[in-house]
CSV table of C-alpha atoms and ligand atoms in Angstrom, one decimal:
chain,number,residue,atom,x,y,z
A,23,MET,CA,12.7,-11.2,5.1
A,24,ASN,CA,15.0,-10.3,2.2
A,25,LEU,CA,16.6,-6.9,1.9
A,26,ARG,CA,17.4,-5.6,-1.6
A,27,VAL,CA,19.2,-2.3,-1.8
A,28,LEU,CA,18.8,-0.5,-5.2
A,29,PRO,CA,21.1,2.4,-6.3
A,30,ASP,CA,18.3,5.0,-6.5
A,31,TYR,CA,14.6,5.7,-6.7
A,32,GLU,CA,14.5,4.9,-10.4
A,33,ALA,CA,16.0,1.5,-9.9
A,34,LEU,CA,13.7,0.9,-7.0
A,35,SER,CA,10.6,1.8,-9.1
A,36,ALA,CA,11.8,-0.4,-11.9
A,37,ALA,CA,12.3,-3.4,-9.6
A,38,ALA,CA,8.9,-2.9,-8.1
A,39,ALA,CA,7.1,-2.6,-11.5
A,40,ASP,CA,9.0,-5.7,-12.7
A,41,ALA,CA,7.7,-7.7,-9.7
A,42,VAL,CA,4.1,-6.7,-10.4
A,43,ALA,CA,4.5,-7.5,-14.1
A,44,ALA,CA,6.1,-10.8,-13.3
A,45,LYS,CA,3.2,-11.8,-11.0
A,46,LEU,CA,0.7,-10.8,-13.8
A,47,ARG,CA,2.5,-12.9,-16.4
A,48,GLU,CA,2.6,-15.9,-14.0
A,49,LYS,CA,-1.1,-15.4,-13.0
A,50,PRO,CA,-3.1,-12.9,-15.1
A,51,GLU,CA,-6.0,-13.1,-12.6
A,52,ALA,CA,-3.8,-12.3,-9.6
A,53,THR,CA,-5.0,-10.2,-6.7
A,54,PHE,CA,-2.9,-7.2,-5.7
A,55,LEU,CA,-3.1,-5.1,-2.6
A,56,ILE,CA,-1.4,-1.7,-3.3
A,57,PRO,CA,-0.5,1.7,-1.8
A,58,THR,CA,-0.8,5.3,-2.5
A,59,GLY,CA,1.7,8.0,-1.5
A,60,THR,CA,4.8,9.4,-3.0
A,61,THR,CA,6.9,6.2,-3.1
A,62,PRO,CA,4.9,4.1,-5.5
A,63,LEU,CA,4.5,6.8,-8.1
A,64,GLY,CA,7.5,5.7,-10.1
A,65,MET,CA,6.3,2.1,-10.0
A,66,TYR,CA,2.9,3.2,-11.4
A,67,ARG,CA,4.5,5.3,-14.1
A,68,ARG,CA,6.4,2.3,-15.3
A,69,LEU,CA,3.4,-0.1,-15.1
A,70,VAL,CA,1.5,2.4,-17.2
A,71,ALA,CA,4.3,2.4,-19.8
A,72,MET,CA,4.4,-1.4,-19.8
A,73,HIS,CA,0.6,-1.3,-20.5
A,74,ARG,CA,1.2,0.9,-23.5
A,75,ASP,CA,3.7,-1.7,-24.6
A,76,GLY,CA,1.1,-4.4,-24.4
A,77,LEU,CA,0.9,-5.6,-20.7
A,78,SER,CA,-2.8,-6.2,-19.8
A,79,PHE,CA,-4.3,-5.8,-16.3
A,80,LEU,CA,-7.7,-6.8,-17.4
A,81,GLN,CA,-8.0,-10.0,-15.5
A,82,ALA,CA,-6.3,-8.8,-12.3
A,83,ALA,CA,-8.0,-7.7,-9.1
A,84,PHE,CA,-6.8,-4.6,-7.3
A,85,PHE,CA,-7.4,-3.5,-3.7
A,86,ASN,CA,-6.1,-0.4,-2.2
A,87,LEU,CA,-4.7,-0.5,1.3
A,88,ASP,CA,-6.5,2.5,2.7
A,89,GLU,CA,-8.6,5.7,2.4
A,90,TYR,CA,-9.4,8.7,4.6
A,91,LEU,CA,-12.6,8.4,6.5
A,92,GLY,CA,-15.2,11.0,5.5
A,93,LEU,CA,-13.7,11.8,2.1
A,94,ASP,CA,-16.0,11.4,-0.9
A,95,PRO,CA,-14.5,9.4,-3.8
A,96,GLU,CA,-14.4,12.6,-5.8
A,97,HIS,CA,-12.5,14.6,-3.2
A,98,PRO,CA,-9.2,15.7,-4.8
A,99,ALA,CA,-7.2,14.3,-1.9
A,100,SER,CA,-9.0,11.0,-1.8
A,101,TYR,CA,-7.1,7.9,-2.7
A,102,HIS,CA,-9.9,7.1,-5.3
A,103,VAL,CA,-8.8,10.2,-7.2
A,104,TYR,CA,-5.1,9.4,-6.7
A,105,MET,CA,-5.5,5.9,-8.0
A,106,ARG,CA,-7.6,6.9,-11.0
A,107,GLU,CA,-5.1,9.6,-12.0
A,108,ASN,CA,-2.0,7.6,-11.5
A,109,PHE,CA,-2.9,4.0,-12.3
A,110,TYR,CA,-6.4,2.7,-12.7
A,111,GLY,CA,-7.5,5.3,-15.2
A,112,LEU,CA,-4.4,4.8,-17.3
A,113,ILE,CA,-4.5,1.0,-17.7
A,114,ASP,CA,-7.1,-1.6,-18.9
A,115,ALA,CA,-8.2,-2.6,-15.4
A,116,ASP,CA,-11.7,-4.1,-15.1
A,117,PRO,CA,-13.7,-1.5,-13.0
A,118,THR,CA,-15.5,-4.4,-11.3
A,119,ARG,CA,-12.2,-5.7,-10.0
A,120,VAL,CA,-10.8,-2.4,-8.8
A,121,HIS,CA,-11.4,-1.7,-5.1
A,122,VAL,CA,-10.7,1.3,-2.9
A,123,PRO,CA,-12.4,1.6,0.5
A,124,ASP,CA,-15.3,4.0,0.5
A,125,GLY,CA,-14.3,6.7,3.0
A,126,ALA,CA,-17.8,8.2,2.7
A,127,ALA,CA,-19.7,5.0,3.4
A,128,ALA,CA,-22.8,5.7,5.6
A,129,ASP,CA,-21.8,2.7,7.8
A,130,PRO,CA,-17.9,2.6,7.9
A,131,ASP,CA,-17.8,-0.6,9.9
A,132,ALA,CA,-20.0,-2.4,7.4
A,133,GLU,CA,-17.8,-1.0,4.6
A,134,CYS,CA,-14.8,-2.6,6.3
A,135,GLU,CA,-16.5,-6.0,6.6
A,136,ARG,CA,-17.6,-5.7,2.9
A,137,TYR,CA,-14.0,-4.9,1.9
A,138,GLU,CA,-12.5,-7.8,3.8
A,139,ALA,CA,-15.1,-10.2,2.4
A,140,MET,CA,-14.3,-9.0,-1.1
A,141,ILE,CA,-10.6,-9.7,-0.7
A,142,ARG,CA,-11.5,-13.2,0.4
A,143,LYS,CA,-13.9,-13.6,-2.5
A,144,CYS,CA,-11.0,-12.8,-4.9
A,145,GLY,CA,-9.0,-15.6,-3.4
A,146,GLY,CA,-6.8,-13.6,-1.0
A,147,VAL,CA,-3.9,-11.4,-2.0
A,148,ASP,CA,-1.1,-12.8,-4.3
A,149,LEU,CA,1.2,-9.7,-4.1
A,150,CYS,CA,1.0,-6.9,-1.5
A,151,VAL,CA,3.0,-3.8,-2.3
A,152,LEU,CA,3.6,-1.5,0.7
A,153,GLY,CA,5.1,1.9,1.4
A,154,ILE,CA,6.3,2.7,4.9
A,155,GLY,CA,5.4,5.7,7.0
A,156,ARG,CA,8.2,7.6,8.9
A,157,ASN,CA,6.7,6.1,12.1
A,158,GLY,CA,6.9,2.6,10.6
A,159,HIS,CA,3.2,2.3,9.7
A,160,ILE,CA,2.1,0.1,6.8
A,161,GLY,CA,-1.2,0.9,5.2
A,162,PHE,CA,-2.6,3.0,8.0
A,163,ASN,CA,-1.7,0.5,10.7
A,164,GLU,CA,-0.1,3.0,13.1
A,165,PRO,CA,2.3,2.0,16.0
A,166,GLY,CA,0.3,-0.1,18.4
A,167,ALA,CA,-1.8,-1.8,15.7
A,168,SER,CA,-2.6,-5.4,16.6
A,169,PHE,CA,-1.1,-8.2,14.6
A,170,ASP,CA,-4.6,-9.7,14.5
A,171,SER,CA,-6.3,-6.6,13.0
A,172,ARG,CA,-8.5,-6.7,9.9
A,173,THR,CA,-9.9,-4.0,7.8
A,174,ARG,CA,-11.2,-1.3,10.2
A,175,VAL,CA,-11.5,2.3,11.0
A,176,VAL,CA,-8.4,3.7,12.7
A,177,ARG,CA,-7.3,7.0,14.3
A,178,LEU,CA,-4.3,8.4,12.4
A,179,ALA,CA,-1.1,9.2,14.4
A,180,GLU,CA,-0.6,13.0,14.8
A,181,THR,CA,2.7,12.6,12.8
A,182,THR,CA,0.9,11.0,9.9
A,183,ARG,CA,-1.7,13.8,9.9
A,184,LEU,CA,1.1,16.3,9.7
A,185,VAL,CA,3.2,14.5,7.1
A,186,ASN,CA,0.1,14.2,4.9
A,187,ALA,CA,-1.3,17.7,5.6
A,188,SER,CA,-0.1,19.2,2.3
A,189,ASP,CA,-2.9,17.3,0.4
A,190,PHE,CA,-5.5,19.2,2.5
A,191,ALA,CA,-6.6,22.8,2.9
A,192,GLY,CA,-6.3,22.7,6.7
A,193,ASP,CA,-3.1,22.0,8.7
A,194,ARG,CA,-3.8,18.3,9.2
A,195,ALA,CA,-5.0,15.3,7.2
A,196,PRO,CA,-8.3,13.9,8.5
A,197,GLU,CA,-8.4,12.3,11.9
A,198,LYS,CA,-9.4,8.8,10.8
A,199,ALA,CA,-9.1,6.4,8.0
A,200,ILE,CA,-10.1,2.9,6.8
A,201,THR,CA,-7.2,0.6,6.5
A,202,VAL,CA,-6.7,-3.1,5.6
A,203,GLY,CA,-5.4,-4.8,8.8
A,204,MET,CA,-2.1,-6.4,9.8
A,205,ARG,CA,-3.5,-9.9,9.6
A,206,THR,CA,-4.9,-9.3,6.1
A,207,ILE,CA,-1.5,-7.9,5.0
A,208,PHE,CA,0.2,-10.9,6.6
A,209,GLU,CA,-2.0,-13.4,4.7
A,210,SER,CA,-0.7,-12.1,1.4
A,211,ARG,CA,1.3,-14.8,-0.4
A,212,GLU,CA,4.1,-12.3,-1.1
A,213,VAL,CA,4.9,-8.8,0.3
A,214,LEU,CA,7.1,-6.1,-1.2
A,215,MET,CA,7.8,-3.1,1.0
A,216,LEU,CA,9.2,0.0,-0.7
A,217,ALA,CA,11.2,2.7,1.0
A,218,SER,CA,13.0,5.6,-0.7
A,219,GLY,CA,14.9,8.6,0.6
A,220,ALA,CA,17.0,9.6,3.5
A,221,ASN,CA,14.0,10.6,5.6
A,222,LYS,CA,13.1,6.9,5.7
A,223,ALA,CA,16.5,5.6,6.8
A,224,ARG,CA,15.9,5.6,10.5
A,225,THR,CA,12.5,3.8,10.0
A,226,VAL,CA,14.1,1.2,7.7
A,227,GLU,CA,16.8,0.6,10.3
A,228,ALA,CA,14.2,0.1,13.1
A,229,ALA,CA,12.2,-2.2,10.9
A,230,VAL,CA,15.1,-4.3,9.6
A,231,GLU,CA,17.5,-4.3,12.6
A,232,GLY,CA,15.2,-3.6,15.6
A,233,GLY,CA,13.1,-6.2,17.4
A,234,ILE,CA,9.7,-7.3,16.1
A,235,THR,CA,7.4,-4.9,17.8
A,236,ASP,CA,4.0,-3.3,17.3
A,237,ARG,CA,5.7,0.1,18.0
A,238,VAL,CA,7.2,-0.3,14.4
A,239,PRO,CA,4.4,-2.1,12.5
A,240,ALA,CA,6.7,-2.8,9.5
A,241,SER,CA,9.1,-4.8,11.8
A,242,MET,CA,6.3,-7.4,12.1
A,243,LEU,CA,6.9,-8.2,8.4
A,244,LYS,CA,10.0,-10.1,9.5
A,245,GLN,CA,7.7,-12.9,10.6
A,246,HIS,CA,6.3,-13.2,7.1
A,247,GLU,CA,8.1,-15.9,5.1
A,248,ASN,CA,7.9,-14.2,1.7
A,249,THR,CA,8.7,-10.6,2.3
A,250,THR,CA,11.2,-8.4,0.5
A,251,PHE,CA,12.2,-4.9,1.6
A,252,LEU,CA,13.1,-3.0,-1.6
A,253,VAL,CA,15.1,0.0,-0.4
A,254,ASP,CA,17.1,2.6,-2.3
A,255,ARG,CA,20.6,3.6,-1.1
A,256,ASP,CA,19.5,6.8,0.6
A,257,ALA,CA,16.9,4.9,2.7
A,258,ALA,CA,19.5,2.1,3.5
A,259,THR,CA,22.3,4.3,4.8
A,260,THR,CA,22.1,2.7,8.3
A,261,VAL,CA,21.4,-1.0,7.5
B,310,F6R,C1,-0.8,4.8,1.6
B,310,F6R,C2,-0.2,3.9,2.7
B,310,F6R,C3,0.9,4.5,3.6
B,310,F6R,C4,2.1,5.0,2.8
B,310,F6R,C5,3.2,5.6,3.7
B,310,F6R,C6,4.4,6.1,3.0
B,310,F6R,O1,-1.7,4.1,0.9
B,310,F6R,O2,-0.6,2.8,2.8
B,310,F6R,O3,1.3,3.5,4.5
B,310,F6R,O4,2.6,4.0,2.0
B,310,F6R,O5,2.6,6.6,4.5
B,310,F6R,O6,4.0,7.2,2.2
B,310,F6R,P1,5.0,7.9,1.2
B,310,F6R,O7,5.2,6.9,0.1
B,310,F6R,O8,4.2,9.1,0.7
B,310,F6R,O9,6.2,8.3,1.9
């Protein structure tokens, strides 16, 4: 695992966008597994600007890491809407190669199998970009997630439901989600984990310096041979 500390959020976002653009130039038909949330917004903004300057995403395949269970793709808090508004709708991505789990699928388990099969059909993941939850989750693989897990329905940690509550009318995010599993993330040929801000510092410390444990799912990335933690200075105060 490599640790790269950047001076601030802008530098972190630029480094992440550069990594995605470099992969695209090397392999235009590359497969990406990518997150939502606050952290990657700067990266998406930069990639959209690169697109305006000529970078094409047309041949690439994109998979999102997760989606809330029970949310229609048109729900304003759905990750479908987030991705359309912040990335997919602003670049020349091929709609047939853009994938977000369907949280409203009639048979969620079948949807998970379909999603996993689609990733395989696209040749596996070339570059996986991750955020990190305050409890160390990656995707929605919460503490305790099995290293062998695949795309599946999970129950969200109470802390996650509280942290993400602001997107919803009630006082909590939904109870469950579909997430790509730990094993699937691990099979990515390259992993980039992004962390920004002082409220991630303890989590980054646990993931980087603590033992490899399913209590901190991000710590398991230390066993992956091509993983970089891209962290801004505020999130790296204790490492
Ligand atoms: C979202 C996802 C989550 C987030 C994590 C950090 O698709 O996979 O693991 O990356 O919860 O979220 P932010 O960036 O909002 O702090």
